Short mmCIF file of C-alpha atoms in Angstrom, two decimals:
data_model
loop_
_atom_site.label_atom_id
_atom_site.label_comp_id
_atom_site.label_asym_id
_atom_site.label_seq_id
_atom_site.Cartn_x
_atom_site.Cartn_y
_atom_site.Cartn_z
CA MET A 1 -10.73 -37.95 -7.59
CA SER A 2 -9.52 -38.41 -4.03
CA ASP A 3 -8.00 -36.26 -1.32
CA ILE A 4 -6.10 -36.47 1.94
CA SER A 5 -9.25 -37.15 3.96
CA PHE A 6 -9.80 -40.31 1.89
CA TRP A 7 -6.24 -41.66 2.05
CA LYS A 8 -5.23 -40.62 5.56
CA PRO A 9 -7.16 -43.41 7.40
CA VAL A 10 -5.48 -46.04 5.23
CA TYR A 11 -2.08 -44.41 5.56
CA GLN A 12 -2.38 -44.46 9.35
CA PHE A 13 -3.05 -48.22 9.34
CA PHE A 14 0.22 -48.94 7.51
CA LYS A 15 3.08 -47.93 9.82
CA PRO A 16 6.10 -50.06 8.88
CA GLU A 17 8.22 -49.16 11.90
CA GLU A 18 5.59 -50.06 14.49
CA PRO A 19 5.12 -53.70 15.63
CA LEU A 20 1.67 -54.97 16.52
CA ILE A 21 0.83 -54.62 20.21
CA LYS A 22 -2.30 -54.92 22.35
CA GLU A 23 -5.47 -54.27 20.28
CA GLU A 24 -3.56 -54.19 16.99
CA LEU A 25 -2.11 -57.61 17.74
CA ARG A 26 -5.62 -58.90 18.28
CA ASP A 27 -7.13 -57.19 15.22
CA PHE A 28 -4.39 -57.34 12.59
CA TYR A 29 -2.17 -60.34 13.35
CA VAL A 30 -2.16 -63.04 10.66
CA ARG A 31 -0.97 -66.44 11.83
CA ARG A 32 2.11 -67.79 10.09
CA ASP A 33 3.22 -71.41 10.15
CA ASN A 34 6.85 -70.46 10.70
CA SER A 35 6.21 -68.59 13.95
CA PRO A 36 8.68 -69.65 16.67
CA VAL A 37 6.27 -68.77 19.50
CA ASP A 38 4.82 -72.25 20.02
CA SER A 39 8.31 -73.78 20.05
CA LEU A 40 9.53 -71.22 22.59
CA VAL A 41 6.53 -71.76 24.86
CA ASN A 42 7.11 -75.52 24.81
CA LEU A 43 10.88 -75.24 25.32
CA LEU A 44 10.42 -72.92 28.28
CA ALA A 45 7.85 -75.25 29.84
CA MET A 46 10.28 -78.18 29.64
CA GLU A 47 13.20 -76.30 31.24
CA ASP A 48 13.75 -76.45 35.00
CA SER A 49 16.94 -74.38 34.95
CA ALA A 50 17.44 -70.96 33.36
CA ALA A 51 17.44 -71.31 29.57
CA LYS A 52 18.99 -68.91 27.07
CA PHE A 53 17.52 -68.61 23.58
CA LEU A 54 18.32 -66.62 20.46
CA LEU A 55 15.79 -65.49 17.86
CA ALA A 56 17.15 -64.57 14.43
CA GLY A 57 15.43 -62.96 11.50
CA HIS A 58 15.72 -60.14 9.00
CA ARG A 59 14.99 -56.63 10.20
CA GLY A 60 11.30 -56.14 9.61
CA SER A 61 10.45 -59.84 9.48
CA GLY A 62 8.06 -59.49 12.43
CA LYS A 63 10.26 -60.60 15.34
CA THR A 64 8.99 -57.95 17.77
CA THR A 65 5.38 -58.80 16.94
CA GLU A 66 6.05 -62.50 17.51
CA LEU A 67 7.81 -61.75 20.81
CA ARG A 68 4.82 -59.68 21.91
CA ARG A 69 2.74 -62.78 21.24
CA LEU A 70 5.20 -64.78 23.36
CA GLU A 71 4.80 -62.19 26.11
CA GLN A 72 1.00 -62.58 26.01
CA ARG A 73 1.21 -66.37 26.01
CA CYS A 74 3.58 -66.44 29.00
CA MET A 75 2.13 -63.77 31.29
CA SER A 76 0.12 -66.22 33.36
CA GLU A 77 3.08 -68.58 33.90
CA TYR A 78 6.05 -66.21 34.19
CA THR A 79 7.06 -62.78 35.37
CA VAL A 80 7.79 -61.34 31.93
CA VAL A 81 10.36 -58.55 31.68
CA TRP A 82 10.60 -56.68 28.36
CA VAL A 83 13.96 -55.00 27.70
CA ASP A 84 13.94 -52.44 24.87
CA THR A 85 17.58 -51.89 23.96
CA ASP A 86 16.73 -49.73 20.96
CA THR A 87 15.12 -47.09 23.18
CA TYR A 88 17.47 -47.11 26.15
CA LEU A 89 20.91 -47.76 24.66
CA ASP A 90 23.12 -45.91 22.22
CA LYS A 91 22.02 -47.05 18.76
CA TYR A 92 25.48 -47.01 17.18
CA ASP A 93 27.95 -47.77 19.96
CA ILE A 94 26.86 -50.61 22.23
CA GLU A 95 28.69 -53.37 24.09
CA TYR A 96 27.70 -56.26 26.32
CA ALA A 97 28.37 -54.12 29.41
CA ASP A 98 25.54 -51.78 28.43
CA VAL A 99 23.18 -54.68 27.75
CA VAL A 100 23.91 -56.55 30.99
CA VAL A 101 23.39 -53.47 33.15
CA LEU A 102 20.19 -52.49 31.31
CA ILE A 103 18.77 -55.99 31.82
CA GLY A 104 19.62 -55.85 35.51
CA ILE A 105 17.96 -52.51 36.20
CA THR A 106 14.93 -53.38 34.04
CA ILE A 107 14.38 -56.57 36.06
CA VAL A 108 14.42 -54.59 39.32
CA GLN A 109 12.10 -51.91 37.93
CA ARG A 110 9.64 -54.49 36.62
CA LEU A 111 9.53 -56.34 39.94
CA GLY A 112 8.88 -53.04 41.68
CA LYS A 113 5.96 -52.24 39.37
CA LEU A 114 4.47 -55.64 40.19
CA GLY A 115 4.54 -54.74 43.89
CA TRP A 116 7.49 -56.89 44.94
CA LYS A 117 9.45 -55.30 47.77
CA LEU A 118 13.19 -55.52 47.28
CA PRO A 119 14.81 -56.69 50.56
CA ARG A 120 16.94 -53.94 52.08
CA LYS A 121 20.18 -55.95 52.06
CA LEU A 122 19.80 -56.83 48.37
CA GLU A 123 18.91 -53.23 47.55
CA GLN A 124 22.02 -51.93 49.30
CA ASP A 125 24.27 -54.50 47.60
CA LEU A 126 22.88 -53.55 44.18
CA LEU A 127 23.24 -49.83 44.91
CA GLU A 128 26.88 -50.23 45.81
CA SER A 129 27.79 -52.29 42.76
CA LEU A 130 25.87 -50.08 40.30
CA ALA A 131 27.27 -46.91 41.84
CA LYS A 132 30.77 -48.08 40.91
CA VAL A 133 29.96 -47.94 37.20
CA THR A 134 27.54 -45.00 37.36
CA TYR A 135 29.63 -42.45 39.23
CA GLN A 136 33.17 -43.82 39.44
CA ASP A 137 35.29 -40.72 40.24
CA LYS A 138 32.40 -38.27 39.94
CA VAL A 139 30.57 -36.44 42.69
CA THR A 140 27.19 -38.06 43.42
CA GLY A 141 25.48 -34.92 44.63
CA GLY A 142 25.57 -35.77 48.32
CA GLY A 143 22.97 -37.40 50.50
CA GLN A 144 22.05 -41.05 50.77
CA LEU A 145 21.98 -42.83 47.43
CA GLN A 146 18.59 -44.24 46.38
CA LEU A 147 17.75 -46.61 43.51
CA PRO A 148 15.40 -44.23 41.62
CA LYS A 149 18.07 -41.52 41.47
CA LEU A 150 20.78 -44.01 40.56
CA PHE A 151 18.62 -45.54 37.81
CA GLN A 152 17.99 -42.06 36.41
CA ASP A 153 21.71 -41.24 36.30
CA LEU A 154 22.56 -44.69 34.97
CA GLY A 155 19.98 -44.33 32.21
CA GLY A 156 21.74 -41.22 30.94
CA LEU A 157 25.07 -43.04 31.03
CA LEU A 158 23.68 -46.00 29.07
CA LYS A 159 22.47 -43.65 26.33
CA VAL A 160 26.07 -42.50 25.88
CA GLY A 161 27.67 -45.93 26.31
CA PHE A 162 30.06 -47.09 29.02
CA ASP A 163 33.09 -47.22 26.74
CA ARG A 164 32.91 -43.56 25.74
CA GLU A 165 32.25 -42.35 29.27
CA THR A 166 34.86 -44.43 31.06
CA LYS A 167 37.74 -44.71 28.60
CA LYS A 168 39.76 -42.11 30.56
CA THR A 169 39.00 -43.68 33.93
CA ARG A 170 38.88 -47.33 34.84
CA GLU A 171 37.21 -50.14 32.93
CA VAL A 172 33.59 -51.09 33.60
CA ARG A 173 34.09 -54.80 32.96
CA PRO A 174 35.58 -55.77 36.36
CA ALA A 175 32.40 -54.53 38.04
CA LEU A 176 30.07 -56.50 35.76
CA SER A 177 30.54 -59.86 37.46
CA GLU A 178 29.66 -58.24 40.77
CA ILE A 179 26.55 -56.60 39.29
CA ILE A 180 25.45 -59.90 37.77
CA ALA A 181 25.89 -61.64 41.13
CA LYS A 182 23.74 -59.00 42.86
CA VAL A 183 21.03 -59.22 40.20
CA ASN A 184 21.08 -63.02 40.41
CA ALA A 185 20.52 -62.78 44.17
CA ILE A 186 17.51 -60.55 43.49
CA ILE A 187 16.19 -62.99 40.87
CA ALA A 188 16.48 -65.90 43.33
CA ALA A 189 14.65 -63.95 46.05
CA ALA A 190 11.90 -62.85 43.65
CA GLU A 191 11.38 -66.35 42.25
CA ALA A 192 10.89 -67.64 45.79
CA ASP A 193 7.60 -65.67 45.98
CA LYS A 194 6.69 -65.05 42.31
CA PRO A 195 6.65 -66.99 39.03
CA LYS A 196 9.95 -67.56 37.24
CA LEU A 197 11.34 -64.64 35.30
CA LEU A 198 11.32 -64.58 31.51
CA VAL A 199 13.41 -61.73 30.11
CA ILE A 200 12.88 -60.77 26.46
CA VAL A 201 15.65 -58.55 25.07
CA ASP A 202 14.53 -56.80 21.89
CA GLY A 203 16.33 -54.47 19.50
CA LEU A 204 19.79 -56.00 19.28
CA ASP A 205 19.10 -57.22 15.73
CA ARG A 206 19.41 -53.62 14.56
CA LYS A 207 23.11 -53.46 15.40
CA ASP A 208 25.87 -53.78 12.83
CA TYR A 209 27.36 -57.23 12.36
CA GLY A 210 30.74 -56.41 13.95
CA ILE A 211 29.16 -54.88 17.06
CA ALA A 212 26.75 -57.80 17.42
CA LEU A 213 29.49 -60.43 17.01
CA LYS A 214 31.64 -58.85 19.70
CA MET A 215 28.68 -58.45 22.04
CA PHE A 216 27.29 -61.97 21.72
CA SER A 217 30.73 -63.54 21.97
CA SER A 218 30.78 -62.51 25.64
CA SER A 219 29.75 -65.21 28.11
CA LEU A 220 28.35 -62.51 30.41
CA LEU A 221 25.14 -62.36 28.35
CA THR A 222 24.29 -65.85 29.57
CA ASP A 223 25.30 -65.41 33.22
CA LEU A 224 21.97 -64.09 34.52
CA ASN A 225 20.04 -66.90 36.25
CA CYS A 226 16.70 -66.54 34.50
CA HIS A 227 15.10 -67.45 31.19
CA LEU A 228 16.41 -65.12 28.48
CA VAL A 229 15.42 -64.57 24.85
CA TYR A 230 17.74 -62.36 22.79
CA VAL A 231 17.00 -61.10 19.28
CA ILE A 232 20.05 -61.21 16.99
CA PRO A 233 20.83 -59.98 13.45
CA ILE A 234 20.25 -62.47 10.64
CA SER A 235 23.83 -61.93 9.42
CA LEU A 236 25.14 -63.13 12.79
CA ARG A 237 22.96 -66.24 12.70
CA TYR A 238 24.64 -67.62 9.58
CA SER A 239 28.14 -66.26 10.08
CA PRO A 240 30.93 -68.87 10.40
CA ALA A 241 32.50 -66.60 13.04
CA PHE A 242 29.47 -67.03 15.32
CA ARG A 243 29.24 -70.82 15.29
CA GLN A 244 31.37 -71.26 18.40
CA PRO A 245 29.82 -68.43 20.50
CA MET A 246 26.35 -69.73 19.59
CA GLN A 247 27.10 -72.92 21.53
CA SER A 248 26.73 -70.92 24.77
CA PHE A 249 22.99 -70.64 24.12
CA ASP A 250 20.44 -73.43 24.44
CA LYS A 251 18.92 -72.90 21.01
CA CYS A 252 18.74 -70.43 18.15
CA LEU A 253 15.30 -70.17 16.58
CA ASP A 254 14.54 -68.55 13.25
CA LEU A 255 11.74 -66.35 12.02
CA THR A 256 12.10 -66.79 8.29
CA ASN A 257 10.27 -64.70 5.73
CA ILE A 258 6.98 -65.68 4.11
CA PRO A 259 7.85 -67.32 0.76
CA VAL A 260 6.53 -65.57 -2.33
CA PHE A 261 8.08 -68.16 -4.66
CA LYS A 262 8.47 -71.90 -4.23
CA CYS A 263 11.76 -73.75 -4.07
CA ASP A 264 12.47 -76.97 -5.96
CA ASP A 265 13.28 -80.34 -4.40
CA ASN A 266 16.93 -79.27 -4.05
CA ALA A 267 15.92 -76.14 -2.08
CA ARG A 268 16.74 -73.90 -5.04
CA PRO A 269 14.62 -70.85 -5.93
CA THR A 270 12.08 -71.10 -8.74
CA THR A 271 9.84 -68.58 -10.49
CA GLN A 272 6.71 -70.48 -9.43
CA PRO A 273 4.56 -68.35 -7.08
CA ASP A 274 3.87 -69.74 -3.61
CA PRO A 275 0.08 -69.39 -3.20
CA VAL A 276 0.09 -70.11 0.54
CA GLY A 277 2.70 -67.46 1.29
CA ARG A 278 1.04 -64.89 -0.94
CA HIS A 279 -2.33 -65.54 0.67
CA ILE A 280 -0.82 -64.77 4.10
CA LEU A 281 0.62 -61.50 2.79
CA THR A 282 -2.61 -60.53 1.05
CA THR A 283 -4.50 -61.17 4.28
CA VAL A 284 -2.13 -58.83 6.15
CA ILE A 285 -3.28 -55.98 3.88
CA GLU A 286 -6.94 -56.99 3.78
CA LYS A 287 -7.29 -57.29 7.57
CA ARG A 288 -6.31 -53.66 8.00
CA LEU A 289 -8.64 -52.47 5.28
CA GLN A 290 -11.55 -54.37 6.85
CA LYS A 291 -11.35 -52.08 9.88
CA LEU A 292 -12.19 -49.16 7.59
CA GLY A 293 -15.43 -50.63 6.24
CA ASP A 294 -16.79 -51.31 2.77
CA THR A 295 -15.56 -48.01 1.30
CA TYR A 296 -12.01 -49.37 1.31
CA LYS A 297 -12.78 -53.03 0.64
CA ASN A 298 -11.37 -53.10 -2.92
CA LEU A 299 -8.80 -50.34 -2.47
CA PHE A 300 -6.01 -52.47 -3.95
CA GLN A 301 -6.75 -54.01 -7.33
CA PRO A 302 -5.90 -57.76 -7.30
CA ASP A 303 -2.95 -57.54 -9.71
CA ALA A 304 -1.52 -54.57 -7.80
CA LEU A 305 -1.81 -56.38 -4.48
CA GLU A 306 -0.21 -59.49 -5.97
CA LEU A 307 2.76 -57.47 -7.22
CA LEU A 308 3.24 -55.67 -3.89
CA CYS A 309 3.24 -59.00 -2.05
CA GLU A 310 5.78 -60.45 -4.48
CA LYS A 311 8.18 -57.51 -4.32
CA SER A 312 8.03 -57.39 -0.52
CA GLY A 313 9.90 -60.70 -0.53
CA GLY A 314 7.65 -61.82 2.31
CA VAL A 315 9.24 -59.33 4.74
CA MET A 316 6.34 -57.98 6.80
CA ARG A 317 7.70 -54.48 7.32
CA ASP A 318 8.55 -54.11 3.65
CA LEU A 319 5.04 -55.19 2.67
CA VAL A 320 3.51 -52.60 4.99
CA ARG A 321 5.92 -49.96 3.68
CA LEU A 322 5.02 -50.75 0.07
CA ALA A 323 1.31 -50.45 0.91
CA ARG A 324 1.96 -47.09 2.60
CA THR A 325 4.02 -45.81 -0.33
CA SER A 326 1.25 -46.91 -2.69
CA CYS A 327 -1.14 -44.66 -0.75
CA GLU A 328 1.27 -41.73 -1.21
CA VAL A 329 1.52 -42.33 -4.96
CA ALA A 330 -2.26 -42.73 -5.32
CA LEU A 331 -2.83 -39.44 -3.51
CA GLN A 332 -0.36 -37.68 -5.80
CA LYS A 333 -2.23 -39.03 -8.82
CA ASN A 334 -5.68 -38.15 -7.40
CA ALA A 335 -6.64 -41.83 -7.65
CA ASN A 336 -9.17 -43.62 -5.46
CA GLN A 337 -7.62 -47.06 -5.95
CA VAL A 338 -4.18 -48.63 -6.09
CA ASP A 339 -3.90 -50.09 -9.57
CA LEU A 340 -0.97 -51.91 -11.16
CA THR A 341 0.66 -48.71 -12.44
CA ILE A 342 0.56 -47.11 -8.99
CA ALA A 343 1.93 -50.29 -7.39
CA GLN A 344 4.80 -50.34 -9.89
CA GLU A 345 5.63 -46.71 -9.12
CA ALA A 346 5.59 -47.41 -5.38
CA ILE A 347 7.95 -50.35 -5.92
CA GLN A 348 10.33 -48.15 -7.91
CA GLU A 349 10.26 -45.61 -5.09
CA GLU A 350 11.24 -48.28 -2.54
CA HIS A 351 13.80 -49.81 -4.91
CA ARG A 352 15.80 -46.57 -4.73
CA THR A 353 16.57 -47.25 -1.06
CA TYR A 354 18.69 -50.30 -1.95
CA SER A 355 22.36 -50.06 -2.85
CA ILE A 356 24.21 -52.89 -4.60
CA GLU A 357 28.01 -52.86 -4.85
CA ASP A 358 29.77 -54.37 -7.86
CA TYR A 359 31.24 -57.19 -5.75
CA HIS A 360 27.75 -58.18 -4.58
CA PHE A 361 26.43 -59.33 -7.95
CA GLU A 362 28.39 -62.56 -8.34
CA GLU A 363 27.23 -63.76 -4.92
CA LEU A 364 23.65 -62.65 -5.60
CA ASP A 365 23.76 -64.70 -8.77
CA LYS A 366 25.11 -67.79 -6.98
CA VAL A 367 22.50 -67.58 -4.23
CA HIS A 368 19.72 -67.13 -6.80
CA ARG A 369 20.89 -70.20 -8.72
CA THR A 370 21.67 -72.50 -5.77
CA GLY A 371 19.52 -71.29 -2.86
CA LYS A 372 22.60 -71.49 -0.63
CA LEU A 373 24.88 -68.98 1.06
CA THR A 374 28.57 -68.79 0.21
CA THR A 375 31.53 -67.97 2.45
CA ASN A 376 33.36 -65.89 -0.17
CA SER A 377 34.89 -62.68 1.17
CA PHE A 378 35.86 -59.25 -0.11
CA ASP A 379 38.53 -56.82 1.10
CA SER A 380 36.47 -53.69 1.61
CA PRO A 381 38.43 -50.41 1.84
CA LYS A 382 35.92 -49.20 4.44
CA ASN A 383 35.14 -52.35 6.47
CA GLY A 384 38.16 -54.58 5.89
CA LYS A 385 37.63 -58.23 5.02
CA VAL A 386 33.91 -59.06 4.94
CA VAL A 387 32.01 -62.25 4.19
CA ILE A 388 29.88 -61.04 1.30
CA CYS A 389 26.77 -63.04 2.17
CA ASP A 390 26.86 -61.68 5.75
CA GLU A 391 26.62 -58.23 4.21
CA LEU A 392 23.90 -59.27 1.76
CA LEU A 393 21.81 -60.67 4.62
CA HIS A 394 22.34 -57.59 6.76
CA TYR A 395 21.10 -55.24 4.04
CA LYS A 396 18.28 -57.57 2.93
CA LEU A 397 19.74 -58.02 -0.54
CA ILE A 398 19.18 -61.74 -0.01
CA LEU A 399 16.36 -63.21 2.06
CA GLY A 400 15.96 -66.47 3.96
CA TYR A 401 13.05 -68.90 3.77
CA GLN A 402 12.09 -72.28 5.21
CA ASP A 403 10.33 -75.11 3.37
CA ARG A 404 8.71 -77.81 5.49
CA LYS A 405 9.92 -80.56 3.21
CA TYR A 406 13.17 -79.26 1.73
CA GLY A 407 14.50 -77.12 4.57
CA ARG A 408 16.20 -73.73 4.58
CA TRP A 409 16.86 -71.84 1.37
CA PHE A 410 17.81 -68.34 0.27
CA ASP A 411 17.10 -66.09 -2.69
CA ILE A 412 17.75 -62.59 -3.93
CA ASN A 413 15.28 -59.99 -2.72
CA PRO A 414 12.62 -59.97 -5.49
CA ILE A 415 12.72 -56.18 -5.70
CA LEU A 416 16.29 -56.57 -7.06
CA LEU A 417 15.63 -59.24 -9.69
CA GLU A 418 15.77 -56.79 -12.59
CA ASP A 419 19.15 -55.52 -11.36
CA LEU A 420 20.50 -59.07 -11.41
CA GLU A 421 19.12 -59.67 -14.90
CA ARG A 422 20.83 -56.52 -16.19
CA TRP A 423 24.10 -57.63 -14.61
CA ARG A 424 23.77 -61.07 -16.20
CA GLY A 425 23.23 -59.40 -19.56
CA THR A 426 26.61 -57.70 -19.31
CA ASN A 427 28.36 -60.73 -17.80
CA PRO A 428 27.42 -63.59 -20.15
CA THR A 429 30.39 -65.74 -19.11
CA ASN A 430 28.86 -66.35 -15.68
CA PRO A 431 26.92 -69.66 -15.54
#
């Protein structure tokens, strides 16, 4: 028998939507060989001029956690500015104008918190340029305009989105170049007395493919004169439509998933388990349980833990979510351990959150057989013409991996393997 008091401590340690920060990063982080942090630290150290980097990965692959590690590694050498677009911008309607302005005001706010006094002339220039997009034809409330008040009003505007607020007045875009110039002047002045700026822009990977493509196709995202790291959606990373815009950035780094199966020497998926990858995933679970003491040491039976790791596909957030769901199922069953049956039920519960369209299956089958993406498209009544694999990547129906010897490869999300097998059974003519 077990109750809420037994399962609650475990449940609280498995929060899939929360990245590791501060003490949790120290206590729970498990090193992964495919981390881009070392590469980014080295690339930044070798750059004299402002460098612009992209970091791609599936949602939930651990990008925010890795970028928090980058922040820790760089704090002694740089003035690190963290820009959280998911919190401060409209989640569903966002353009490059919103991002550029948010970066600018976050830089100024961060410098202020570090005790750097903004020269009066630069402050006035920034006030005037930001006021143009914040108030436009509106009444400002009278009195002399100050940055704190302007930032407050601008924050509310960013939550709505410039396009919605200004579509009946004049466009925001003509003012952006001026704002960027003013922010660049502030960056130059700050870097004369402080370490170089490193701006990390998180959250943009959560945007839909079409929004992200339009946003990152703008050259304005690279016009700020400081080191920048942007997170982008995995579907954008491999889209043929993004190959040209990607040339505006110095490098695109990848955070691939932890492999749960091996690939063959042609970078094709196999059914052979990857012991190294599975050990990393097992350690992620075990490290959290260790904080709870011996009572919880063997909470997950070995075969149950193995299955949860496999069906996570090596996506960190999905692994943590499966562990959390297992706790829910165990509590419902009055169990004091997660056995194989409970793990299977938790997997079925998570499987229900995936939706596969009929036109997806043929591409899922090709990727599973070849390990490669296709460029085949489908005329969707809702979204128009879509590259099917872009969609499969976006919804994590296929996952990306990296082999040291054989390079990049892709496979169907393991939680969907039975769906593919059923489809194959009714489509025997497919190779």
